[in-house]
Amino acid sequence: MDLIERILRTTTQPDFGPERVRDVVAAVLADPTDWLDPRHQHRGGEDWMMHSLYRAASLSVLAVVFGPGIVCPAHDHGSWAVVGVYRGRERETRYRRANPPRGLVVDRVLVSPRGTTVVVPSGTIHTVEALDGHDAVSIHVYGTDIVTQHRHEYDPATGAAKIFAPDIHGDA
Ligand SMILES: [Fe+2]
């Protein structure tokens, strides 16, 4: 599957942006075969694992594996993102800051089966988890190099932010 090539092709188009990337990822995920390299579909015994598939200064692509029963920390991206579910089913919970700022309030919850592809607007704070007792694998595209991007995780109770720098595996 030429996932990266197809995403890169959109970057040269005048209307390039997360909506175009979403369209490409959705089209790629419409292929029902198991085309993603198995090395990018495991979590090595960890709760969750991020595999780098492509990195440039203003675009990066990850395959992310979430184990069942695990909720990743509430975090931001410092960029727009596009998330498409490759395997399993994911629940994404988006938050907003309470006003006056005193913690996070659930803004919306999206449940996404395989093939669902959504735009996560810049500034979004969210958590993601796998449903149904199985691993979930998803393709994540960012309008930045997410490996070096300055971003945050949040304490939902207080809204306190600290640096979020998860391990990201792979040489890409
Ligand atoms: Fe995220």
Tab-separated table of N, CA and C and ligand atoms in Angstrom:
chain	number	residue	atom	x	y	z
A	1	MET	N	0.851	-1.201	0.000
A	1	MET	CA	0.000	0.000	0.000
A	1	MET	C	0.884	1.247	0.000
A	2	ASP	N	0.571	2.185	-0.859
A	2	ASP	CA	1.390	3.386	-0.995
A	2	ASP	C	0.818	4.532	-0.149
A	3	LEU	N	0.582	4.250	1.126
A	3	LEU	CA	-0.017	5.237	2.032
A	3	LEU	C	0.760	6.551	2.043
A	4	ILE	N	2.069	6.462	2.285
A	4	ILE	CA	2.874	7.675	2.432
A	4	ILE	C	2.913	8.441	1.102
A	5	GLU	N	3.118	7.703	0.030
A	5	GLU	CA	3.165	8.345	-1.287
A	5	GLU	C	1.861	9.096	-1.565
A	6	ARG	N	0.755	8.479	-1.223
A	6	ARG	CA	-0.541	9.111	-1.507
A	6	ARG	C	-0.768	10.338	-0.629
A	7	ILE	N	-0.319	10.280	0.617
A	7	ILE	CA	-0.445	11.459	1.484
A	7	ILE	C	0.457	12.580	0.957
A	8	LEU	N	1.701	12.228	0.594
A	8	LEU	CA	2.642	13.245	0.120
A	8	LEU	C	2.136	13.925	-1.147
A	9	ARG	N	1.438	13.175	-1.966
A	9	ARG	CA	0.913	13.750	-3.217
A	9	ARG	C	-0.058	14.899	-2.913
A	10	THR	N	-0.798	14.793	-1.811
A	10	THR	CA	-1.758	15.860	-1.486
A	10	THR	C	-1.054	17.156	-1.091
A	11	THR	N	0.203	17.040	-0.602
A	11	THR	CA	0.868	18.239	-0.080
A	11	THR	C	1.197	19.229	-1.183
A	12	THR	N	1.208	18.777	-2.425
A	12	THR	CA	1.535	19.682	-3.531
A	12	THR	C	0.288	20.336	-4.105
A	13	GLN	N	-0.882	19.967	-3.585
A	13	GLN	CA	-2.119	20.498	-4.141
A	13	GLN	C	-2.517	21.797	-3.435
A	14	PRO	N	-3.164	22.694	-4.167
A	14	PRO	CA	-3.452	24.018	-3.599
A	14	PRO	C	-4.386	23.971	-2.393
A	15	ASP	N	-5.231	22.955	-2.319
A	15	ASP	CA	-6.171	22.878	-1.193
A	15	ASP	C	-5.670	21.931	-0.107
A	16	PHE	N	-4.348	21.720	-0.059
A	16	PHE	CA	-3.789	20.820	0.945
A	16	PHE	C	-4.192	21.241	2.362
A	17	GLY	N	-4.561	20.262	3.154
A	17	GLY	CA	-4.919	20.517	4.547
A	17	GLY	C	-5.466	19.230	5.128
A	18	PRO	N	-5.895	19.266	6.389
A	18	PRO	CA	-6.327	18.038	7.049
A	18	PRO	C	-7.517	17.359	6.370
A	19	GLU	N	-8.409	18.146	5.743
A	19	GLU	CA	-9.567	17.515	5.089
A	19	GLU	C	-9.119	16.660	3.899
A	20	ARG	N	-8.130	17.160	3.148
A	20	ARG	CA	-7.631	16.371	2.013
A	20	ARG	C	-6.911	15.125	2.514
A	21	VAL	N	-6.136	15.296	3.591
A	21	VAL	CA	-5.430	14.135	4.160
A	21	VAL	C	-6.446	13.108	4.664
A	22	ARG	N	-7.504	13.594	5.295
A	22	ARG	CA	-8.562	12.676	5.753
A	22	ARG	C	-9.129	11.880	4.577
A	23	ASP	N	-9.377	12.547	3.459
A	23	ASP	CA	-9.931	11.857	2.292
A	23	ASP	C	-8.995	10.749	1.816
A	24	VAL	N	-7.693	11.048	1.804
A	24	VAL	CA	-6.714	10.059	1.340
A	24	VAL	C	-6.648	8.884	2.309
A	25	VAL	N	-6.571	9.177	3.603
A	25	VAL	CA	-6.483	8.090	4.592
A	25	VAL	C	-7.750	7.237	4.536
A	26	ALA	N	-8.907	7.870	4.400
A	26	ALA	CA	-10.159	7.112	4.318
A	26	ALA	C	-10.154	6.213	3.084
A	27	ALA	N	-9.647	6.720	1.967
A	27	ALA	CA	-9.600	5.909	0.742
A	27	ALA	C	-8.658	4.724	0.920
A	28	VAL	N	-7.526	4.963	1.560
A	28	VAL	CA	-6.565	3.878	1.785
A	28	VAL	C	-7.162	2.826	2.730
A	29	LEU	N	-7.855	3.292	3.750
A	29	LEU	CA	-8.430	2.354	4.732
A	29	LEU	C	-9.633	1.597	4.176
A	30	ALA	N	-10.124	2.015	3.032
A	30	ALA	CA	-11.225	1.267	2.412
A	30	ALA	C	-10.740	-0.058	1.839
A	31	ASP	N	-9.405	-0.195	1.719
A	31	ASP	CA	-8.840	-1.482	1.290
A	31	ASP	C	-8.936	-2.445	2.475
A	32	PRO	N	-9.715	-3.525	2.353
A	32	PRO	CA	-9.941	-4.398	3.507
A	32	PRO	C	-8.804	-5.383	3.779
A	33	THR	N	-7.784	-5.422	2.915
A	33	THR	CA	-6.695	-6.381	3.143
A	33	THR	C	-5.813	-5.892	4.295
A	34	ASP	N	-5.011	-6.810	4.840
A	34	ASP	CA	-4.139	-6.472	5.974
A	34	ASP	C	-2.788	-6.006	5.437
A	35	TRP	N	-2.762	-4.757	4.934
A	35	TRP	CA	-1.589	-4.277	4.199
A	35	TRP	C	-0.534	-3.620	5.089
A	36	LEU	N	-0.891	-3.286	6.316
A	36	LEU	CA	0.075	-2.587	7.182
A	36	LEU	C	1.121	-3.574	7.699
A	37	ASP	N	2.390	-3.198	7.586
A	37	ASP	CA	3.498	-4.053	8.024
A	37	ASP	C	3.237	-4.550	9.455
A	38	PRO	N	3.329	-5.867	9.680
A	38	PRO	CA	3.068	-6.412	11.029
A	38	PRO	C	3.956	-5.782	12.102
A	39	ARG	N	5.144	-5.315	11.713
A	39	ARG	CA	6.034	-4.657	12.698
A	39	ARG	C	5.400	-3.393	13.265
A	40	HIS	N	4.426	-2.856	12.564
A	40	HIS	CA	3.786	-1.618	13.009
A	40	HIS	C	2.419	-1.868	13.632
A	41	GLN	N	2.120	-3.150	13.901
A	41	GLN	CA	0.819	-3.494	14.471
A	41	GLN	C	0.955	-4.135	15.849
A	42	HIS	N	2.145	-4.078	16.426
A	42	HIS	CA	2.334	-4.685	17.756
A	42	HIS	C	2.673	-3.577	18.757
A	43	ARG	N	2.577	-3.923	20.040
A	43	ARG	CA	2.905	-2.934	21.071
A	43	ARG	C	3.965	-3.463	22.013
A	44	GLY	N	4.637	-4.551	21.623
A	44	GLY	CA	5.812	-5.023	22.343
A	44	GLY	C	5.594	-5.185	23.838
A	45	GLY	N	4.404	-5.580	24.218
A	45	GLY	CA	4.132	-5.785	25.635
A	45	GLY	C	3.831	-4.506	26.400
A	46	GLU	N	3.914	-3.368	25.730
A	46	GLU	CA	3.591	-2.089	26.378
A	46	GLU	C	2.075	-1.866	26.334
A	47	ASP	N	1.599	-0.898	27.112
A	47	ASP	CA	0.174	-0.572	27.077
A	47	ASP	C	-0.229	-0.028	25.707
A	48	TRP	N	0.651	0.781	25.139
A	48	TRP	CA	0.414	1.342	23.816
A	48	TRP	C	1.752	1.685	23.187
A	49	MET	N	1.786	1.729	21.886
A	49	MET	CA	3.048	1.968	21.197
A	49	MET	C	2.802	2.768	19.925
A	50	MET	N	3.729	3.698	19.656
A	50	MET	CA	3.652	4.532	18.462
A	50	MET	C	4.822	4.174	17.552
A	51	HIS	N	4.505	3.893	16.285
A	51	HIS	CA	5.529	3.550	15.295
A	51	HIS	C	5.594	4.667	14.259
A	52	SER	N	6.779	5.196	14.064
A	52	SER	CA	6.944	6.257	13.073
A	52	SER	C	7.017	5.661	11.667
A	53	LEU	N	6.161	6.149	10.768
A	53	LEU	CA	6.168	5.686	9.376
A	53	LEU	C	6.776	6.721	8.437
A	54	TYR	N	6.678	7.998	8.832
A	54	TYR	CA	7.219	9.064	7.982
A	54	TYR	C	7.392	10.307	8.840
A	55	ARG	N	8.506	11.023	8.616
A	55	ARG	CA	8.738	12.279	9.352
A	55	ARG	C	9.316	13.332	8.437
A	56	ALA	N	8.706	14.518	8.479
A	56	ALA	CA	9.298	15.705	7.879
A	56	ALA	C	8.897	16.861	8.794
A	57	ALA	N	9.413	18.061	8.513
A	57	ALA	CA	9.197	19.192	9.423
A	57	ALA	C	7.723	19.551	9.558
A	58	SER	N	6.954	19.395	8.477
A	58	SER	CA	5.564	19.835	8.539
A	58	SER	C	4.579	18.709	8.212
A	59	LEU	N	5.024	17.465	8.336
A	59	LEU	CA	4.122	16.333	8.108
A	59	LEU	C	4.753	15.082	8.721
A	60	SER	N	3.968	14.328	9.470
A	60	SER	CA	4.473	13.047	9.976
A	60	SER	C	3.322	12.065	10.066
A	61	VAL	N	3.685	10.791	10.008
A	61	VAL	CA	2.697	9.715	9.992
A	61	VAL	C	3.134	8.642	10.985
A	62	LEU	N	2.213	8.231	11.822
A	62	LEU	CA	2.469	7.168	12.793
A	62	LEU	C	1.439	6.070	12.620
A	63	ALA	N	1.832	4.843	13.014
A	63	ALA	CA	0.860	3.785	13.307
A	63	ALA	C	0.858	3.637	14.823
A	64	VAL	N	-0.323	3.698	15.432
A	64	VAL	CA	-0.421	3.677	16.894
A	64	VAL	C	-1.251	2.467	17.308
A	65	VAL	N	-0.716	1.714	18.263
A	65	VAL	CA	-1.379	0.501	18.758
A	65	VAL	C	-1.766	0.735	20.207
A	66	PHE	N	-3.049	0.608	20.505
A	66	PHE	CA	-3.539	0.730	21.871
A	66	PHE	C	-3.975	-0.642	22.364
A	67	GLY	N	-3.530	-1.011	23.551
A	67	GLY	CA	-4.007	-2.242	24.164
A	67	GLY	C	-5.361	-2.015	24.807
A	68	PRO	N	-6.124	-3.090	25.000
A	68	PRO	CA	-7.458	-2.933	25.597
A	68	PRO	C	-7.367	-2.479	27.051
A	69	GLY	N	-8.325	-1.682	27.453
A	69	GLY	CA	-8.403	-1.259	28.853
A	69	GLY	C	-7.463	-0.137	29.215
A	70	ILE	N	-6.751	0.390	28.228
A	70	ILE	CA	-5.779	1.461	28.473
A	70	ILE	C	-6.324	2.759	27.892
A	71	VAL	N	-6.252	3.818	28.669
A	71	VAL	CA	-6.609	5.137	28.140
A	71	VAL	C	-5.337	5.971	28.141
A	72	CYS	N	-4.932	6.450	26.989
A	72	CYS	CA	-3.712	7.252	26.947
A	72	CYS	C	-3.983	8.584	27.647
A	73	PRO	N	-2.948	9.264	28.130
A	73	PRO	CA	-3.167	10.534	28.827
A	73	PRO	C	-3.854	11.559	27.936
A	74	ALA	N	-4.647	12.443	28.541
A	74	ALA	CA	-5.216	13.567	27.783
A	74	ALA	C	-4.046	14.405	27.257
A	75	HIS	N	-4.056	14.692	25.958
A	75	HIS	CA	-2.902	15.364	25.357
A	75	HIS	C	-3.335	16.236	24.181
A	76	ASP	N	-2.442	17.128	23.786
A	76	ASP	CA	-2.641	17.899	22.562
A	76	ASP	C	-1.572	17.502	21.554
A	77	HIS	N	-1.583	18.132	20.379
A	77	HIS	CA	-0.647	17.747	19.320
A	77	HIS	C	0.194	18.911	18.804
A	78	GLY	N	-0.188	20.131	19.116
A	78	GLY	CA	0.518	21.283	18.564
A	78	GLY	C	0.317	21.422	17.071
A	79	SER	N	-0.750	20.837	16.557
A	79	SER	CA	-0.989	20.752	15.109
A	79	SER	C	-2.361	20.137	14.895
A	80	TRP	N	-2.873	20.247	13.664
A	80	TRP	CA	-3.995	19.391	13.307
A	80	TRP	C	-3.520	17.944	13.238
A	81	ALA	N	-4.468	17.036	13.311
A	81	ALA	CA	-4.158	15.617	13.141
A	81	ALA	C	-5.304	14.968	12.371
A	82	VAL	N	-4.993	13.849	11.754
A	82	VAL	CA	-6.008	13.011	11.126
A	82	VAL	C	-5.799	11.606	11.678
A	83	VAL	N	-6.876	10.985	12.141
A	83	VAL	CA	-6.778	9.639	12.707
A	83	VAL	C	-7.748	8.729	11.961
A	84	GLY	N	-7.215	7.620	11.445
A	84	GLY	CA	-8.032	6.619	10.765
A	84	GLY	C	-7.811	5.264	11.399
A	85	VAL	N	-8.901	4.570	11.697
A	85	VAL	CA	-8.788	3.284	12.406
A	85	VAL	C	-8.525	2.164	11.403
A	86	TYR	N	-7.429	1.461	11.642
A	86	TYR	CA	-7.018	0.358	10.752
A	86	TYR	C	-7.544	-0.988	11.255
A	87	ARG	N	-7.513	-1.174	12.564
A	87	ARG	CA	-7.950	-2.459	13.128
A	87	ARG	C	-8.626	-2.183	14.466
A	88	GLY	N	-9.676	-2.930	14.779
A	88	GLY	CA	-10.361	-2.780	16.053
A	88	GLY	C	-11.301	-1.587	16.044
A	89	ARG	N	-11.600	-1.109	17.237
A	89	ARG	CA	-12.546	-0.005	17.397
A	89	ARG	C	-11.996	0.908	18.487
A	90	GLU	N	-12.056	2.195	18.259
A	90	GLU	CA	-11.481	3.153	19.213
A	90	GLU	C	-12.544	4.122	19.708
A	91	ARG	N	-12.353	4.550	20.951
A	91	ARG	CA	-13.159	5.645	21.478
A	91	ARG	C	-12.237	6.829	21.713
A	92	GLU	N	-12.602	7.954	21.136
A	92	GLU	CA	-11.848	9.195	21.320
A	92	GLU	C	-12.718	10.131	22.147
A	93	THR	N	-12.164	10.655	23.213
A	93	THR	CA	-12.876	11.622	24.053
A	93	THR	C	-12.169	12.965	23.928
A	94	ARG	N	-12.915	13.970	23.456
A	94	ARG	CA	-12.356	15.316	23.313
A	94	ARG	C	-12.802	16.162	24.498
A	95	TYR	N	-11.903	16.992	24.966
A	95	TYR	CA	-12.152	17.813	26.151
A	95	TYR	C	-12.048	19.291	25.818
A	96	ARG	N	-12.659	20.078	26.670
A	96	ARG	CA	-12.395	21.512	26.652
A	96	ARG	C	-12.039	21.905	28.068
A	97	ARG	N	-11.370	23.030	28.174
A	97	ARG	CA	-10.991	23.517	29.496
A	97	ARG	C	-12.203	24.163	30.143
A	98	ALA	N	-12.427	23.850	31.416
A	98	ALA	CA	-13.525	24.474	32.144
A	98	ALA	C	-13.263	25.976	32.230
A	99	ASN	N	-14.316	26.733	32.373
A	99	ASN	CA	-14.181	28.185	32.440
A	99	ASN	C	-14.815	28.675	33.737
A	100	PRO	N	-14.121	29.219	34.711
A	100	PRO	CA	-12.673	29.484	34.686
A	100	PRO	C	-11.878	28.187	34.687
A	101	PRO	N	-10.654	28.232	34.165
A	101	PRO	CA	-9.908	26.998	33.962
A	101	PRO	C	-9.685	26.225	35.260
A	102	ARG	N	-10.284	25.085	35.334
A	102	ARG	CA	-10.207	24.269	36.558
A	102	ARG	C	-10.302	22.811	36.170
A	103	GLY	N	-9.663	22.355	35.236
A	103	GLY	CA	-9.808	20.966	34.836
A	103	GLY	C	-10.441	20.854	33.476
A	104	LEU	N	-10.630	19.612	33.047
A	104	LEU	CA	-11.137	19.356	31.702
A	104	LEU	C	-12.577	18.888	31.774
A	105	VAL	N	-13.356	19.281	30.791
A	105	VAL	CA	-14.757	18.888	30.673
A	105	VAL	C	-14.908	18.148	29.346
A	106	VAL	N	-15.631	17.029	29.383
A	106	VAL	CA	-15.835	16.277	28.140
A	106	VAL	C	-16.648	17.117	27.165
A	107	ASP	N	-16.138	17.243	25.964
A	107	ASP	CA	-16.797	18.026	24.930
A	107	ASP	C	-17.566	17.109	23.981
A	108	ARG	N	-16.904	16.081	23.500
A	108	ARG	CA	-17.611	15.090	22.682
A	108	ARG	C	-16.868	13.757	22.706
A	109	VAL	N	-17.622	12.697	22.436
A	109	VAL	CA	-17.063	11.343	22.417
A	109	VAL	C	-17.365	10.752	21.050
A	110	LEU	N	-16.340	10.213	20.413
A	110	LEU	CA	-16.507	9.596	19.095
A	110	LEU	C	-16.087	8.132	19.188
A	111	VAL	N	-16.949	7.242	18.743
A	111	VAL	CA	-16.602	5.819	18.674
A	111	VAL	C	-16.389	5.479	17.205
A	112	SER	N	-15.194	4.951	16.907
A	112	SER	CA	-14.783	4.777	15.511
A	112	SER	C	-14.418	3.332	15.229
A	113	PRO	N	-15.221	2.654	14.410
A	113	PRO	CA	-14.820	1.324	13.943
A	113	PRO	C	-13.809	1.435	12.816
A	114	ARG	N	-13.264	0.292	12.427
A	114	ARG	CA	-12.292	0.253	11.342
A	114	ARG	C	-12.775	1.057	10.131
A	115	GLY	N	-11.872	1.829	9.567
A	115	GLY	CA	-12.179	2.599	8.376
A	115	GLY	C	-12.629	4.015	8.668
A	116	THR	N	-13.038	4.273	9.918
A	116	THR	CA	-13.465	5.628	10.270
A	116	THR	C	-12.243	6.546	10.307
A	117	THR	N	-12.344	7.691	9.668
A	117	THR	CA	-11.224	8.631	9.618
A	117	THR	C	-11.737	10.015	9.986
A	118	VAL	N	-11.104	10.633	10.979
A	118	VAL	CA	-11.575	11.933	11.461
A	118	VAL	C	-10.439	12.946	11.474
A	119	VAL	N	-10.818	14.202	11.323
A	119	VAL	CA	-9.892	15.314	11.528
A	119	VAL	C	-9.947	15.704	13.000
A	120	VAL	N	-8.784	15.863	13.604
A	120	VAL	CA	-8.671	16.364	14.976
A	120	VAL	C	-8.102	17.780	14.856
A	121	PRO	N	-8.948	18.793	15.042
A	121	PRO	CA	-8.464	20.167	14.800
A	121	PRO	C	-7.325	20.560	15.735
A	122	SER	N	-6.503	21.471	15.259
A	122	SER	CA	-5.426	21.993	16.091
A	122	SER	C	-6.021	22.560	17.377
A	123	GLY	N	-5.374	22.313	18.490
A	123	GLY	CA	-5.861	22.802	19.775
A	123	GLY	C	-6.695	21.785	20.536
A	124	THR	N	-7.077	20.692	19.878
A	124	THR	CA	-7.878	19.662	20.544
A	124	THR	C	-7.066	18.996	21.660
A	125	ILE	N	-7.737	18.748	22.781
A	125	ILE	CA	-7.185	17.912	23.852
A	125	ILE	C	-8.030	16.642	23.864
A	126	HIS	N	-7.387	15.478	23.799
A	126	HIS	CA	-8.187	14.254	23.766
A	126	HIS	C	-7.474	13.071	24.410
A	127	THR	N	-8.269	12.023	24.654
A	127	THR	CA	-7.740	10.709	25.005
A	127	THR	C	-8.271	9.715	23.981
A	128	VAL	N	-7.572	8.597	23.845
A	128	VAL	CA	-7.990	7.538	22.927
A	128	VAL	C	-7.845	6.206	23.636
A	129	GLU	N	-8.784	5.306	23.379
A	129	GLU	CA	-8.689	3.964	23.967
A	129	GLU	C	-9.252	2.939	22.993
A	130	ALA	N	-8.778	1.693	23.152
A	130	ALA	CA	-9.284	0.576	22.349
A	130	ALA	C	-10.515	0.001	23.040
A	131	LEU	N	-11.499	-0.395	22.240
A	131	LEU	CA	-12.725	-0.989	22.778
A	131	LEU	C	-12.770	-2.485	22.477
A	132	ASP	N	-13.733	-3.149	23.070
A	132	ASP	CA	-14.073	-4.547	22.759
A	132	ASP	C	-13.044	-5.559	23.252
A	133	GLY	N	-12.108	-5.133	24.109
A	133	GLY	CA	-11.153	-6.097	24.648
A	133	GLY	C	-10.073	-6.519	23.681
A	134	HIS	N	-9.909	-5.786	22.584
A	134	HIS	CA	-8.880	-6.124	21.599
A	134	HIS	C	-7.988	-4.910	21.354
A	135	ASP	N	-6.785	-5.183	20.847
A	135	ASP	CA	-5.930	-4.077	20.412
A	135	ASP	C	-6.639	-3.285	19.314
A	136	ALA	N	-6.338	-2.013	19.268
A	136	ALA	CA	-6.759	-1.173	18.145
A	136	ALA	C	-5.499	-0.583	17.512
A	137	VAL	N	-5.509	-0.525	16.196
A	137	VAL	CA	-4.388	0.038	15.441
A	137	VAL	C	-4.943	1.172	14.592
A	138	SER	N	-4.292	2.331	14.640
A	138	SER	CA	-4.771	3.434	13.820
A	138	SER	C	-3.612	4.184	13.183
A	139	ILE	N	-3.936	4.832	12.062
A	139	ILE	CA	-2.984	5.647	11.321
A	139	ILE	C	-3.200	7.099	11.751
A	140	HIS	N	-2.126	7.773	12.162
A	140	HIS	CA	-2.203	9.155	12.628
A	140	HIS	C	-1.308	10.015	11.738
A	141	VAL	N	-1.861	11.076	11.213
A	141	VAL	CA	-1.103	12.010	10.381
A	141	VAL	C	-1.156	13.373	11.077
A	142	TYR	N	-0.033	14.071	11.097
A	142	TYR	CA	0.059	15.373	11.773
A	142	TYR	C	0.661	16.403	10.825
A	143	GLY	N	0.266	17.630	11.010
A	143	GLY	CA	0.827	18.709	10.194
A	143	GLY	C	2.082	19.275	10.803
A	144	THR	N	2.894	18.423	11.376
A	144	THR	CA	4.143	18.797	12.036
A	144	THR	C	4.964	17.523	12.183
A	145	ASP	N	6.222	17.664	12.581
A	145	ASP	CA	6.984	16.475	12.976
A	145	ASP	C	6.613	16.166	14.419
A	146	ILE	N	5.734	15.197	14.600
A	146	ILE	CA	5.175	14.938	15.931
A	146	ILE	C	6.246	14.412	16.899
A	147	VAL	N	7.352	13.898	16.363
A	147	VAL	CA	8.400	13.362	17.235
A	147	VAL	C	9.073	14.493	18.022
A	148	THR	N	9.242	15.638	17.369
A	148	THR	CA	9.935	16.750	18.032
A	148	THR	C	8.981	17.872	18.436
A	149	GLN	N	7.713	17.753	18.098
A	149	GLN	CA	6.732	18.804	18.400
A	149	GLN	C	6.616	19.025	19.917
A	150	HIS	N	6.635	20.273	20.317
A	150	HIS	CA	6.407	20.629	21.721
A	150	HIS	C	4.918	20.469	22.017
A	151	ARG	N	4.556	19.554	22.925
A	151	ARG	CA	3.137	19.372	23.242
A	151	ARG	C	2.959	18.950	24.683
A	152	HIS	N	1.700	18.775	25.068
A	152	HIS	CA	1.387	18.678	26.497
A	152	HIS	C	0.473	17.507	26.799
A	153	GLU	N	0.587	17.018	28.032
A	153	GLU	CA	-0.457	16.168	28.589
A	153	GLU	C	-1.078	16.928	29.754
A	154	TYR	N	-2.325	16.552	30.084
A	154	TYR	CA	-3.113	17.345	31.026
A	154	TYR	C	-3.648	16.471	32.145
A	155	ASP	N	-3.661	17.030	33.347
A	155	ASP	CA	-4.354	16.406	34.464
A	155	ASP	C	-5.833	16.781	34.321
A	156	PRO	N	-6.712	15.788	34.070
A	156	PRO	CA	-8.124	16.135	33.815
A	156	PRO	C	-8.783	16.848	34.989
A	157	ALA	N	-8.340	16.561	36.210
A	157	ALA	CA	-8.983	17.142	37.385
A	157	ALA	C	-8.625	18.608	37.579
A	158	THR	N	-7.383	18.953	37.287
A	158	THR	CA	-6.925	20.316	37.553
A	158	THR	C	-6.686	21.124	36.281
A	159	GLY	N	-6.530	20.418	35.167
A	159	GLY	CA	-6.181	21.109	33.922
A	159	GLY	C	-4.707	21.425	33.811
A	160	ALA	N	-3.930	21.031	34.829
A	160	ALA	CA	-2.499	21.330	34.797
A	160	ALA	C	-1.837	20.616	33.616
A	161	ALA	N	-0.981	21.351	32.917
A	161	ALA	CA	-0.314	20.802	31.742
A	161	ALA	C	1.151	20.549	32.043
A	162	LYS	N	1.668	19.485	31.462
A	162	LYS	CA	3.117	19.266	31.491
A	162	LYS	C	3.539	18.720	30.137
A	163	ILE	N	4.835	18.678	29.905
A	163	ILE	CA	5.337	18.250	28.599
A	163	ILE	C	4.945	16.796	28.331
A	164	PHE	N	4.450	16.542	27.139
A	164	PHE	CA	4.085	15.194	26.703
A	164	PHE	C	5.094	14.767	25.639
A	165	ALA	N	5.879	13.775	25.954
A	165	ALA	CA	6.921	13.328	25.018
A	165	ALA	C	6.978	11.796	25.033
A	166	PRO	N	5.958	11.140	24.477
A	166	PRO	CA	5.960	9.679	24.494
A	166	PRO	C	7.054	9.115	23.610
A	167	ASP	N	7.501	7.906	23.934
A	167	ASP	CA	8.454	7.203	23.065
A	167	ASP	C	7.784	6.932	21.721
A	168	ILE	N	8.503	7.184	20.661
A	168	ILE	CA	8.016	6.874	19.323
A	168	ILE	C	9.060	5.999	18.655
A	169	HIS	N	8.636	4.817	18.215
A	169	HIS	CA	9.580	3.819	17.716
A	169	HIS	C	9.752	3.927	16.208
A	170	GLY	N	10.921	3.522	15.762
A	170	GLY	CA	11.160	3.414	14.324
A	170	GLY	C	12.092	4.504	13.836
A	171	ASP	N	12.660	4.261	12.673
A	171	ASP	CA	13.667	5.159	12.102
A	171	ASP	C	13.077	6.125	11.094
A	172	ALA	N	11.832	5.873	10.677
A	172	ALA	CA	11.264	6.697	9.608
A	172	ALA	C	11.102	8.129	10.078
B	1	FE	FE	-3.738	12.297	19.966
